Coordinates of C-alpha atoms in Angstrom, one line a residue:
X1 CA 0.0 0.0 0.0
X2 CA 3.0 2.3 0.5
X3 CA 3.6 2.3 -3.2
X4 CA 0.0 3.4 -3.9
X5 CA 0.2 6.1 -1.3
X6 CA 3.4 7.5 -2.9
X7 CA 2.0 7.2 -6.4
X8 CA -1.2 9.1 -5.4
X9 CA 1.0 11.8 -4.0
X10 CA 3.1 12.0 -7.2
X11 CA 0.0 12.1 -9.3
X12 CA -1.6 14.8 -7.2
X13 CA 1.6 16.8 -7.2
X14 CA 1.8 16.5 -11.0
X15 CA -1.8 17.7 -11.3
X16 CA -1.0 20.6 -9.0
X17 CA 2.1 21.3 -11.1
X18 CA 0.0 21.2 -14.3
X19 CA -2.7 23.5 -12.9
X20 CA -0.1 26.0 -11.7
X21 CA 1.7 25.9 -15.0
X22 CA -1.6 26.4 -16.9
X23 CA -2.3 29.5 -14.7
X24 CA 1.2 30.9 -15.5
X25 CA 0.8 30.1 -19.2
X26 CA -2.5 32.1 -19.3
X27 CA -1.4 35.0 -17.1
X28 CA -1.7 37.3 -20.2
X29 CA -4.9 35.6 -21.6
X30 CA -7.8 38.1 -21.8
X31 CA -10.6 37.1 -19.5
X32 CA -8.9 34.0 -18.2
X33 CA -9.8 32.7 -14.7
X34 CA -7.2 30.8 -12.7
X35 CA -7.9 27.3 -11.4
X36 CA -7.2 25.9 -8.0
X37 CA -6.6 22.1 -7.3
X38 CA -8.6 20.9 -4.3
X39 CA -7.2 17.8 -2.6
X40 CA -8.8 15.1 -0.4
X41 CA -7.2 12.3 1.6
X42 CA -8.0 8.6 1.0
X43 CA -9.1 6.1 3.7
X44 CA -10.0 2.5 3.2
X45 CA -12.4 0.8 5.6
X46 CA -14.1 -2.5 5.0
X47 CA -17.2 -1.9 7.2
X48 CA -18.5 1.4 8.4
X49 CA -17.9 1.7 12.1
X50 CA -15.7 -1.4 12.2
X51 CA -12.2 -1.4 13.6
X52 CA -10.1 1.4 15.0
X53 CA -10.8 5.0 14.0
X54 CA -7.1 5.6 13.9
X55 CA -6.6 4.0 10.5
X56 CA -3.7 4.9 8.2
X57 CA -4.7 6.8 5.1
X58 CA -4.1 5.4 1.6
X59 CA -2.9 8.6 -0.1
X60 CA -4.4 11.7 -1.7
X61 CA -6.8 12.4 -4.6
X62 CA -8.0 15.4 -6.4
X63 CA -11.6 16.3 -5.3
X64 CA -12.0 19.2 -7.7
X65 CA -10.3 21.7 -9.9
X66 CA -12.1 24.9 -9.1
X67 CA -12.0 28.1 -11.1
X68 CA -11.8 31.4 -9.3
X69 CA -14.1 33.9 -11.0
X70 CA -12.8 37.0 -9.3
X71 CA -12.4 40.0 -11.6
X72 CA -9.1 40.7 -13.3
X73 CA -7.7 44.2 -13.7
X74 CA -9.1 46.5 -16.5
X75 CA -6.7 47.4 -19.2
X76 CA -7.6 50.3 -21.6
X77 CA -7.1 50.0 -25.3
X78 CA -7.7 52.1 -28.4
X79 CA -10.3 49.7 -29.9
X80 CA -13.9 50.8 -29.3
X81 CA -15.0 47.1 -29.7
X82 CA -12.9 45.9 -26.8
X83 CA -15.3 45.5 -23.9
X84 CA -14.9 44.8 -20.2
X85 CA -17.6 44.1 -17.7
X86 CA -17.7 45.9 -14.4
X87 CA -19.8 43.4 -12.5
X88 CA -20.5 39.7 -12.4
X89 CA -22.0 39.2 -15.8
X90 CA -20.8 37.3 -18.8
X91 CA -21.0 38.0 -22.5
X92 CA -23.3 35.7 -24.4
X93 CA -21.9 33.9 -27.5
X94 CA -23.4 31.7 -30.1
X95 CA -21.1 28.9 -31.3
X96 CA -22.9 26.8 -33.9
X97 CA -26.2 27.1 -32.1
X98 CA -24.8 26.5 -28.7
X99 CA -24.7 29.3 -26.1
X100 CA -21.4 29.9 -24.4
X101 CA -20.3 32.6 -22.0
X102 CA -17.1 34.6 -21.7
X103 CA -15.5 37.5 -19.9
X104 CA -13.1 38.1 -22.8
X105 CA -14.5 41.1 -24.7
X106 CA -11.9 41.3 -27.5
X107 CA -14.5 41.6 -30.3
X108 CA -14.4 42.6 -33.9
X109 CA -16.7 43.0 -37.0
X110 CA -16.7 40.3 -39.6
X111 CA -17.1 40.9 -43.4
X112 CA -20.9 40.9 -43.0
X113 CA -20.9 43.4 -40.1
X114 CA -21.6 40.9 -37.3
X115 CA -19.9 41.3 -34.0
X116 CA -17.7 38.2 -33.4
X117 CA -14.9 36.9 -31.2
X118 CA -11.5 36.0 -32.6
X119 CA -12.6 32.4 -33.2
X120 CA -15.8 33.4 -35.0
X121 CA -18.4 33.1 -32.3
X122 CA -21.3 35.5 -32.7
X123 CA -21.9 38.0 -29.9
X124 CA -25.5 38.1 -28.7
X125 CA -27.6 41.1 -28.0
X126 CA -30.7 43.0 -29.0
X127 CA -30.7 44.7 -32.5
X128 CA -32.5 48.0 -32.9
X129 CA -34.9 49.1 -35.6
X130 CA -35.0 52.8 -36.2
X131 CA -33.4 53.3 -32.8
X132 CA -35.8 51.1 -30.9
X133 CA -34.2 48.2 -29.1
X134 CA -35.8 44.8 -30.0
X135 CA -36.8 42.1 -27.5
X136 CA -35.3 39.0 -29.2
X137 CA -31.8 37.8 -28.5
X138 CA -29.9 37.5 -31.7
X139 CA -26.5 38.1 -33.4
X140 CA -25.5 41.7 -33.0
X141 CA -24.9 43.3 -36.4
X142 CA -23.7 46.7 -37.6
X143 CA -25.4 47.8 -40.9
X144 CA -22.7 49.1 -43.1
X145 CA -24.9 51.1 -45.6
X146 CA -24.8 54.9 -45.6
X147 CA -27.3 56.9 -43.7
X148 CA -29.9 58.7 -45.9
X149 CA -30.0 62.6 -45.7
X150 CA -32.7 64.4 -43.8
X151 CA -34.0 67.8 -44.8
X152 CA -34.0 70.5 -42.1
X153 CA -37.5 71.1 -40.8
X154 CA -36.8 73.1 -37.7
X155 CA -34.2 75.6 -36.6
X156 CA -33.7 77.1 -33.2
X157 CA -32.1 80.4 -32.5
X158 CA -31.5 81.2 -28.9
X159 CA -30.0 84.7 -29.1
X160 CA -29.3 87.6 -26.8
X161 CA -29.8 90.9 -28.5
X162 CA -27.9 93.7 -26.9
X163 CA -30.4 96.1 -25.3
X164 CA -27.8 98.9 -25.4
X165 CA -27.3 98.6 -29.2
X166 CA -27.9 101.7 -31.2
X167 CA -31.4 102.1 -32.7
X168 CA -31.8 101.7 -36.4
X169 CA -35.4 102.8 -37.2
X170 CA -36.8 101.0 -40.2
X171 CA -37.8 104.3 -41.9
X172 CA -35.5 106.9 -43.2
X173 CA -36.3 110.4 -44.6
X174 CA -36.6 110.1 -48.3
X175 CA -37.5 112.5 -51.0
X176 CA -41.2 112.2 -51.7
X177 CA -42.0 111.2 -55.3
X178 CA -45.6 110.3 -56.1
X179 CA -44.3 108.1 -58.9
X180 CA -42.2 106.0 -56.5
X181 CA -44.5 103.8 -54.3
X182 CA -41.5 103.1 -52.0
X183 CA -41.6 106.7 -50.8
X184 CA -45.1 106.6 -49.3
X185 CA -47.4 104.2 -47.4
X186 CA -51.0 105.0 -48.4
X187 CA -52.9 107.2 -50.8
X188 CA -56.3 108.8 -51.0
X189 CA -57.7 110.1 -54.3
X190 CA -60.9 112.1 -54.9
X191 CA -62.2 114.6 -57.5
X192 CA -62.9 118.2 -56.5
X193 CA -64.1 121.4 -58.3
X194 CA -62.1 124.6 -58.4
X195 CA -63.7 128.1 -58.2
X196 CA -64.4 128.0 -61.9
X197 CA -66.3 124.7 -61.7
X198 CA -63.4 122.7 -63.3
X199 CA -62.9 119.2 -62.0
X200 CA -59.5 118.2 -60.6
X201 CA -58.0 115.0 -59.1
X202 CA -56.6 115.5 -55.6
X203 CA -54.4 112.7 -54.1
X204 CA -53.1 112.6 -50.5
X205 CA -50.0 110.6 -49.7
X206 CA -49.2 109.3 -46.3
X207 CA -45.4 108.6 -45.9
X208 CA -43.9 107.0 -42.8
X209 CA -41.4 109.4 -41.4
X210 CA -38.2 108.6 -39.4
X211 CA -40.1 109.3 -36.2
X212 CA -41.9 106.5 -34.4
X213 CA -45.6 106.2 -35.3
X214 CA -45.5 109.4 -37.4
X215 CA -46.7 109.9 -41.0
X216 CA -46.1 112.9 -43.2
X217 CA -48.9 114.0 -45.5
X218 CA -48.3 115.2 -49.1
X219 CA -50.8 116.3 -51.7
X220 CA -50.9 116.5 -55.5
X221 CA -53.5 118.1 -57.8
X222 CA -53.7 116.5 -61.2
X223 CA -50.4 114.9 -60.5
X224 CA -48.5 118.1 -59.6
X225 CA -47.0 118.9 -56.2
X226 CA -47.3 122.8 -56.5
X227 CA -49.7 125.3 -57.9
X228 CA -49.0 127.8 -60.7
X229 CA -47.1 130.0 -58.3
X230 CA -44.8 127.1 -57.3
X231 CA -46.3 126.8 -53.8
X232 CA -47.0 123.4 -52.3
X233 CA -50.6 122.5 -52.3
X234 CA -50.2 121.3 -48.7
X235 CA -47.5 122.6 -46.3
X236 CA -45.6 120.3 -43.9
X237 CA -48.3 118.2 -42.3
X238 CA -47.7 115.3 -40.0
X239 CA -50.1 112.8 -38.4
X240 CA -48.9 111.0 -35.2
X241 CA -50.4 107.9 -33.8
X242 CA -50.6 107.4 -30.1
X243 CA -50.4 103.5 -29.8
X244 CA -51.5 103.5 -26.2
X245 CA -54.6 105.6 -26.5
X246 CA -55.5 104.8 -30.1
X247 CA -55.7 108.5 -31.0
X248 CA -54.2 110.5 -33.9
X249 CA -52.6 113.7 -32.9
X250 CA -52.0 115.7 -36.0
X251 CA -49.7 118.7 -36.0
X252 CA -49.8 121.0 -39.0
X253 CA -47.7 123.8 -40.5
X254 CA -48.1 125.7 -43.7
X255 CA -51.8 124.9 -44.3
X256 CA -54.6 125.3 -41.8
X257 CA -53.6 124.2 -38.3
X258 CA -56.6 122.9 -36.4
X259 CA -56.5 121.4 -32.9
X260 CA -56.0 117.9 -31.7
X261 CA -58.6 115.3 -31.0
X262 CA -59.7 111.7 -31.3
X263 CA -60.5 110.1 -34.6
X264 CA -63.7 111.4 -36.1
X265 CA -63.6 114.6 -34.0
X266 CA -60.5 116.2 -35.5
X267 CA -61.0 119.5 -37.3
X268 CA -60.3 118.8 -41.0
X269 CA -57.2 120.2 -42.6
X270 CA -57.3 122.3 -45.8
X271 CA -55.1 122.5 -48.9
X272 CA -55.3 125.6 -51.1
X273 CA -53.7 127.0 -54.3
X274 CA -54.3 128.7 -57.6
X275 CA -54.2 127.7 -61.3
X276 CA -52.8 129.6 -64.3
X277 CA -56.3 130.3 -65.4
X278 CA -56.8 132.3 -62.2
X279 CA -59.2 129.8 -60.7
X280 CA -58.5 128.9 -57.1
X281 CA -58.8 125.6 -55.2
X282 CA -59.7 125.0 -51.6
X283 CA -60.3 121.4 -50.4
X284 CA -60.9 120.2 -46.8
X285 CA -60.0 116.7 -45.5
X286 CA -60.8 114.8 -42.4
X287 CA -57.7 113.0 -40.9
X288 CA -60.1 110.3 -39.6
X289 CA -59.6 108.7 -42.9
X290 CA -56.2 107.5 -41.6
X291 CA -58.1 105.0 -39.6
X292 CA -58.5 103.0 -42.9
X293 CA -54.8 102.4 -43.1
X294 CA -53.7 98.8 -43.1
X295 CA -50.4 97.1 -43.0
X296 CA -48.2 99.3 -45.3
X297 CA -47.4 97.8 -48.7
X298 CA -44.4 100.1 -49.2
X299 CA -42.7 103.0 -47.7
X300 CA -39.4 104.7 -47.5
X301 CA -37.7 101.7 -45.8
X302 CA -34.1 101.6 -44.7
X303 CA -32.2 99.4 -47.1
X304 CA -31.0 96.0 -45.9
X305 CA -27.9 94.3 -47.3
X306 CA -26.7 91.1 -45.6
X307 CA -23.2 91.8 -46.8
X308 CA -23.2 95.2 -45.2
X309 CA -23.1 95.2 -41.4
X310 CA -24.1 98.8 -41.4
X311 CA -27.6 97.8 -42.4
X312 CA -28.4 95.6 -39.4
X313 CA -27.6 95.4 -35.7
X314 CA -26.7 91.7 -35.3
X315 CA -26.6 88.8 -37.7
X316 CA -25.2 85.3 -38.2
X317 CA -25.2 82.5 -40.7
X318 CA -25.4 78.7 -40.3
X319 CA -26.0 75.6 -42.4
X320 CA -29.3 73.8 -43.2
X321 CA -29.9 70.8 -45.5
X322 CA -32.4 70.2 -48.3
X323 CA -34.1 66.8 -49.0
X324 CA -31.1 65.7 -51.1
X325 CA -28.6 66.5 -48.3
X326 CA -27.3 69.6 -50.1
X327 CA -26.0 72.3 -47.8
X328 CA -27.6 75.8 -47.8
X329 CA -26.5 78.8 -45.8
X330 CA -29.3 80.4 -43.8
X331 CA -28.7 83.9 -42.4
X332 CA -30.7 85.6 -39.7
X333 CA -30.4 89.3 -38.9
X334 CA -31.9 91.5 -36.3
X335 CA -32.3 95.3 -36.6
X336 CA -33.0 97.3 -33.5
X337 CA -35.9 99.7 -34.0
X338 CA -36.8 103.1 -32.7
X339 CA -39.8 101.6 -30.9
X340 CA -38.8 100.4 -27.5
X341 CA -37.9 96.6 -27.1
X342 CA -38.6 96.0 -30.8
X343 CA -36.3 94.3 -33.4
X344 CA -37.0 93.6 -37.0
X345 CA -35.9 90.2 -38.2
X346 CA -34.6 89.3 -41.7
X347 CA -33.8 85.9 -43.1
X348 CA -31.6 85.0 -46.1
X349 CA -30.9 81.7 -47.8
X350 CA -27.6 81.3 -49.7
X351 CA -27.2 85.1 -49.4
X352 CA -30.5 85.9 -51.1
X353 CA -33.3 87.9 -49.3
X354 CA -36.0 86.8 -51.7
X355 CA -37.0 83.3 -53.0
X356 CA -37.2 82.3 -56.7
X357 CA -40.5 84.1 -57.0
X358 CA -39.1 87.4 -55.7
X359 CA -40.9 87.2 -52.4
X360 CA -39.0 87.7 -49.1
X361 CA -38.3 84.4 -47.3
X362 CA -39.6 85.9 -44.1
X363 CA -42.7 88.2 -44.3
X364 CA -41.6 91.8 -44.6
X365 CA -41.8 93.8 -41.4
X366 CA -41.6 90.8 -39.1
X367 CA -40.7 92.1 -35.7
X368 CA -39.7 90.6 -32.4
X369 CA -40.7 92.2 -29.1
X370 CA -39.4 91.9 -25.6
X371 CA -41.0 92.7 -22.2
X372 CA -39.5 95.0 -19.6
X373 CA -37.4 92.2 -18.1
X374 CA -35.8 91.3 -21.4
X375 CA -37.7 88.2 -22.2
X376 CA -39.2 87.6 -25.6
X377 CA -42.9 88.5 -25.6
X378 CA -44.0 87.8 -29.2
X379 CA -43.6 88.3 -32.9
X380 CA -45.6 90.7 -35.0
X381 CA -46.1 91.7 -38.6
X382 CA -45.7 95.4 -39.1
X383 CA -45.1 98.4 -36.9
X384 CA -47.5 100.5 -34.8
X385 CA -50.2 101.4 -35.7
X386 CA -50.2 98.5 -38.1
X387 CA -48.6 95.7 -36.0
X388 CA -50.6 92.5 -36.0
X389 CA -49.7 89.7 -33.6
X390 CA -48.2 86.8 -35.5
X391 CA -50.7 83.9 -34.9
X392 CA -48.3 81.1 -36.0
X393 CA -44.7 80.1 -35.5
X394 CA -42.2 81.9 -37.7
X395 CA -41.7 79.9 -40.8
X396 CA -40.2 80.2 -44.3
X397 CA -40.8 78.4 -47.6
X398 CA -39.2 78.4 -51.0
X399 CA -35.8 77.8 -49.6
X400 CA -35.5 74.1 -50.6
X401 CA -34.9 73.7 -54.4
X402 CA -36.2 70.1 -54.2
X403 CA -39.5 71.1 -52.6
X404 CA -40.6 74.8 -52.9
X405 CA -43.4 74.2 -50.3
X406 CA -41.1 72.6 -47.7
X407 CA -41.5 74.7 -44.5
X408 CA -38.6 75.7 -42.3
X409 CA -39.9 76.5 -38.9
X410 CA -38.0 79.0 -36.8
X411 CA -38.0 78.8 -33.0
X412 CA -36.6 81.8 -31.2
X413 CA -36.8 79.8 -28.0
X414 CA -35.4 81.6 -25.0
X415 CA -34.1 84.6 -26.9
X416 CA -33.5 87.6 -24.6
X417 CA -32.7 91.3 -24.8
X418 CA -30.1 92.0 -22.1
X419 CA -27.3 94.5 -21.8
X420 CA -24.8 91.9 -23.1
X421 CA -23.0 91.5 -26.4
X422 CA -25.3 90.1 -29.0
X423 CA -24.7 86.4 -29.6
X424 CA -26.7 83.3 -30.4
X425 CA -26.8 79.5 -30.2
X426 CA -28.1 77.8 -33.3
X427 CA -29.6 74.3 -33.8
X428 CA -31.2 72.5 -36.7
X429 CA -32.5 68.9 -37.3
X430 CA -31.2 68.2 -40.8
X431 CA -28.1 66.5 -42.1
X432 CA -26.4 65.3 -45.3
X433 CA -26.0 61.6 -46.3
X434 CA -23.2 59.9 -44.2
X435 CA -20.9 56.9 -44.4
X436 CA -20.3 54.7 -41.3
X437 CA -17.3 56.1 -39.5
X438 CA -17.1 54.0 -36.3
X439 CA -19.0 52.1 -33.7
X440 CA -18.8 51.9 -29.9
X441 CA -20.5 50.9 -26.7
X442 CA -21.6 53.0 -23.7
X443 CA -21.8 51.8 -20.1
X444 CA -25.3 50.4 -20.6
X445 CA -24.2 48.3 -23.5
X446 CA -25.8 50.3 -26.3
X447 CA -24.1 49.8 -29.6
X448 CA -23.9 53.3 -31.2
X449 CA -22.7 54.1 -34.8
X450 CA -21.2 57.4 -35.8
X451 CA -21.3 58.7 -39.4
X452 CA -19.3 61.1 -41.4
X453 CA -22.2 63.6 -41.3
X454 CA -21.8 63.9 -37.5
X455 CA -24.9 61.9 -36.9
X456 CA -25.2 58.9 -34.5
X457 CA -27.6 56.0 -34.4
X458 CA -28.4 53.3 -31.8
X459 CA -27.9 49.9 -33.5
X460 CA -28.5 47.6 -30.6
X461 CA -27.6 46.6 -27.1
X462 CA -25.3 43.8 -25.9
X463 CA -26.6 41.0 -23.7
X464 CA -25.1 39.8 -20.4
X465 CA -25.7 36.6 -18.5
X466 CA -25.5 35.7 -14.8
X467 CA -25.8 32.4 -13.0
X468 CA -27.1 31.2 -9.6
X469 CA -23.8 29.3 -9.1
X470 CA -21.0 30.6 -11.2
X471 CA -18.6 28.1 -9.8
X472 CA -20.7 25.4 -11.5
X473 CA -19.8 26.6 -15.1
X474 CA -18.0 24.1 -17.3
X475 CA -14.9 25.3 -19.2
X476 CA -15.4 25.1 -23.0
X477 CA -12.1 26.5 -24.2
X478 CA -11.2 29.9 -25.7
X479 CA -11.9 31.4 -22.2
X480 CA -15.5 30.5 -22.5
X481 CA -17.9 28.4 -20.4
X482 CA -21.1 26.5 -20.8
X483 CA -23.9 26.1 -18.3
X484 CA -24.3 22.9 -16.3
X485 CA -26.8 21.5 -13.9
X486 CA -24.5 22.8 -11.2
X487 CA -24.5 26.3 -12.4
X488 CA -28.1 26.5 -13.4
X489 CA -29.6 28.1 -16.5
X490 CA -28.3 31.5 -17.6
X491 CA -30.2 34.6 -16.5
X492 CA -29.9 36.8 -19.5
X493 CA -30.5 40.6 -19.4
X494 CA -29.1 44.0 -20.2
X495 CA -26.2 45.9 -18.8
X496 CA -27.0 48.4 -16.1
X497 CA -29.8 46.4 -14.6
X498 CA -29.8 43.9 -11.7
X499 CA -26.4 42.4 -11.0
X500 CA -25.4 42.1 -14.6
X501 CA -22.9 45.0 -14.3
X502 CA -22.0 47.8 -16.7
X503 CA -19.8 47.9 -19.8
X504 CA -16.5 49.7 -20.2
X505 CA -15.8 50.3 -23.9
X506 CA -12.2 50.4 -25.2
X507 CA -11.1 48.2 -22.3
X508 CA -10.4 44.5 -21.7
X509 CA -10.4 42.4 -18.5
X510 CA -7.0 40.9 -17.9
X511 CA -6.4 37.4 -16.5
X512 CA -6.9 37.2 -12.7
X513 CA -3.7 35.2 -12.3
X514 CA -1.3 36.6 -9.7
X515 CA 2.0 35.6 -11.2
X516 CA 3.9 36.0 -7.9
X517 CA 1.5 33.6 -6.1
X518 CA 1.7 31.1 -8.9
X519 CA 5.5 31.0 -8.9
X520 CA 5.4 30.3 -5.2
X521 CA 2.8 27.6 -5.8
X522 CA 5.1 26.2 -8.6
X523 CA 7.8 25.8 -6.0
X524 CA 5.4 24.1 -3.6
X525 CA 4.2 21.7 -6.4
X526 CA 7.8 20.9 -7.2
X527 CA 8.7 20.1 -3.6
X528 CA 5.6 18.0 -3.2
X529 CA 6.5 16.0 -6.2
X530 CA 10.0 15.5 -5.0
X531 CA 8.9 14.5 -1.6
X532 CA 6.4 12.0 -2.9
X533 CA 9.1 10.6 -5.2
X534 CA 11.3 10.2 -2.1
X535 CA 8.5 8.3 -0.4
X536 CA 8.3 6.0 -3.4
X537 CA 12.1 5.6 -3.4
X538 CA 12.1 4.8 0.3
X539 CA 9.2 2.3 -0.1
X540 CA 11.2 0.6 -2.8
X541 CA 14.3 0.4 -0.6
X542 CA 12.4 -1.2 2.3
X543 CA 10.8 -3.7 -0.1
X544 CA 14.1 -4.5 -1.6
X545 CA 15.5 -5.2 2.0
X546 CA 12.7 -7.6 2.6
X547 CA 13.3 -9.4 -0.7
X548 CA 17.0 -9.7 0.2
X549 CA 16.2 -11.6 3.4
X550 CA 16.9 -15.3 2.9

């Protein structure tokens, strides 16, 4: 029996040596888990309870080779597809229809875009459709086709417009010319008789002045501005609108100068002059007619030129995309008005103020107003007394050559008017076509693609597995394991939930082998082997002595 005891010790020591050597050999293997040999002694008894309890053992045997699933150190890499698990979970693989589990996350994409291991096993997860994660476990795949363009539909401009900027009233003093509609706002025409009974056509012109809410009145008779003596039919006459009370307050000079009153109660003003025939003309007009004015069609407006900063207070340009993914430059400009807390807004596309039909992209006289605290209070069309609240969101059409009716909505968001330098933050929801540029994983295991057009897309989510008894897993090679009756079935879920753990992208879990400890164990295994060999040698010597007895 001594030979058997010694042989069992030699075998156990050899296995101990092999296990330690295997640990040392895999000290640099990603995701490797070291093994530990567990020994048990051997006793032979013929009948339970029979004989002395102080029996001599019969040697040693290996009860188990256990793997230690403690986590290895995390090593960071430059590969986005290298993954490490911070937790107790395992990656789920498909090997020819069989599920295996690993902690080694050194993955790559094959020629078809599937996420695989170095030996070709498919990494399992939940693929996404239009960014929505599915519920079925399947091979994770990265679509390699380009992403289609998306036309811009919405832009956001969160600006601060400097409240201390110099006013730039929209109207400038311009030489009145009845043949130039841009020099007046509104006209009135009626026929009158002179002192000789001859009929004449008298036209009044209301021209917006450079003063807020003020209109200058001009008159022509039969198309002429002066009578036969060269005197203006109507002297300098102004009508001022009080936007708070709703009253006109006309002030006159040159012609008759009546008092001031509310609409309908004003004393009419009179124009007068003479003709070459000697006949005279005197015609009286009620300023209450100004109440019929609507949004002005034209007037002496200050010119706007997006290439000339002198024509606006603040402006900026950014990029939008049409349905084909072509880039267009949208410009937005703000002009501080004479009216308090009021700014006119202009929009250009590719440097043009008007669309292909000659119409302004943004309705003429679109103004933005702010309250006394500097917060945006609304947008309007026109100026007092013509301002009308804009009932809809600011929007332009005619900017997209592929679709002239495509709207582009403008959200001024949290635009403010503070005593700070004018600036803005721009956003838009369109993009050009893009090629796949790279993929990566976040801590929750979401597989995200990035494209050359700066867009990103969620392609899926990697799966993880846990077990009721991790120690019961059976090694399957390639640092993978399969479930067993001892480990129980895999509990499969998503990173960031339960005890599955989280994902670290661009990182790998190193072997959990402590090389120093293994070298010490190697010395122990060697000594054990030598000692058991000595036992065998001694047993042989004793036996030989007995044989030599004669």
